[in-house]
Short mmCIF file of C-alpha atoms in Angstrom, two decimals:
data_model
loop_
_atom_site.label_atom_id
_atom_site.label_comp_id
_atom_site.label_asym_id
_atom_site.label_seq_id
_atom_site.Cartn_x
_atom_site.Cartn_y
_atom_site.Cartn_z
CA MET A 1 -55.99 34.18 -45.77
CA SER A 2 -58.03 35.86 -48.46
CA PRO A 3 -56.92 35.53 -52.09
CA ASP A 4 -54.05 37.98 -52.53
CA PRO A 5 -53.04 38.88 -56.10
CA LEU A 6 -49.62 40.09 -54.94
CA ARG A 7 -48.78 36.72 -53.39
CA LYS A 8 -49.98 34.97 -56.53
CA ARG A 9 -47.78 37.21 -58.67
CA LEU A 10 -44.83 36.56 -56.34
CA PHE A 11 -45.36 32.82 -56.80
CA GLU A 12 -45.44 33.28 -60.58
CA MET A 13 -42.19 35.25 -60.45
CA ARG A 14 -40.56 32.46 -58.46
CA LEU A 15 -41.82 29.94 -61.03
CA ILE A 16 -40.15 32.02 -63.74
CA ASP A 17 -36.90 31.95 -61.75
CA ILE A 18 -37.15 28.15 -61.46
CA HIS A 19 -37.85 27.88 -65.18
CA ASN A 20 -34.77 29.97 -65.98
CA GLN A 21 -32.49 27.91 -63.70
CA TYR A 22 -32.80 24.82 -65.88
CA ALA A 23 -31.63 25.32 -69.47
CA TRP A 24 -33.16 22.05 -70.65
CA LEU A 25 -36.55 23.08 -69.25
CA GLU A 26 -36.49 26.24 -71.36
CA ASP A 27 -36.13 24.05 -74.45
CA GLU A 28 -39.13 21.86 -73.55
CA ILE A 29 -41.76 24.27 -72.25
CA THR A 30 -42.40 28.01 -72.37
CA GLN A 31 -42.57 30.16 -69.24
CA LYS A 32 -46.31 30.75 -69.68
CA ASP A 33 -47.01 27.04 -70.01
CA PHE A 34 -44.81 26.27 -67.00
CA ILE A 35 -46.78 28.75 -64.90
CA LYS A 36 -50.05 27.23 -66.12
CA LEU A 37 -48.93 23.83 -64.81
CA PHE A 38 -49.27 25.18 -61.25
CA PRO A 39 -52.52 27.15 -60.91
CA VAL A 40 -53.21 28.70 -57.52
CA VAL A 41 -56.40 27.22 -56.09
CA TYR A 42 -58.06 28.57 -52.97
CA LYS A 43 -60.17 26.61 -50.52
CA LYS A 44 -61.82 28.49 -47.67
CA ASP A 45 -59.69 31.53 -48.55
CA LYS A 46 -56.45 29.54 -48.19
CA ALA A 47 -54.11 28.64 -51.04
CA ILE A 48 -53.86 24.91 -51.62
CA LEU A 49 -50.48 23.29 -52.30
CA PRO A 50 -50.18 22.46 -56.03
CA ASP A 51 -50.13 18.85 -57.18
CA LYS A 52 -47.57 17.38 -59.52
CA PRO A 53 -48.86 18.08 -63.04
CA ILE A 54 -50.55 15.19 -64.78
CA GLY A 55 -49.36 14.59 -68.31
CA TYR A 56 -46.01 16.32 -67.86
CA ASP A 57 -43.07 14.51 -66.32
CA LEU A 58 -41.22 16.95 -64.08
CA ASP A 59 -37.91 16.28 -62.40
CA ARG A 60 -38.24 15.70 -58.66
CA ASN A 61 -35.89 18.60 -57.84
CA ILE A 62 -37.90 21.01 -59.97
CA PHE A 63 -41.15 19.99 -58.30
CA LEU A 64 -39.58 20.39 -54.86
CA ALA A 65 -38.37 23.86 -55.87
CA VAL A 66 -41.94 24.70 -56.91
CA LEU A 67 -43.26 23.55 -53.54
CA VAL A 68 -40.66 25.67 -51.72
CA ALA A 69 -41.56 28.67 -53.87
CA PHE A 70 -45.23 28.12 -53.04
CA ARG A 71 -44.55 27.94 -49.30
CA GLN A 72 -42.39 31.06 -49.43
CA SER A 73 -45.06 32.94 -51.34
CA PHE A 74 -48.11 31.95 -49.34
CA ASN A 75 -46.85 31.47 -45.77
#
């Protein structure tokens, strides 16, 4: 798969939805910073699954929601 800006934008929109689902998350981190925690990296024209951010302790359920959003956006 070649890098697709529409799929990347879809992933970012899903990250915004995740950010808005958790009221306490909105108090701790802005939407822009939350999106920056999960950059889309391509290897051989394929999007690589994001890692859990270093230096920011995310709830397990939030990280799983991010992984689901990634799979839905790029598969």
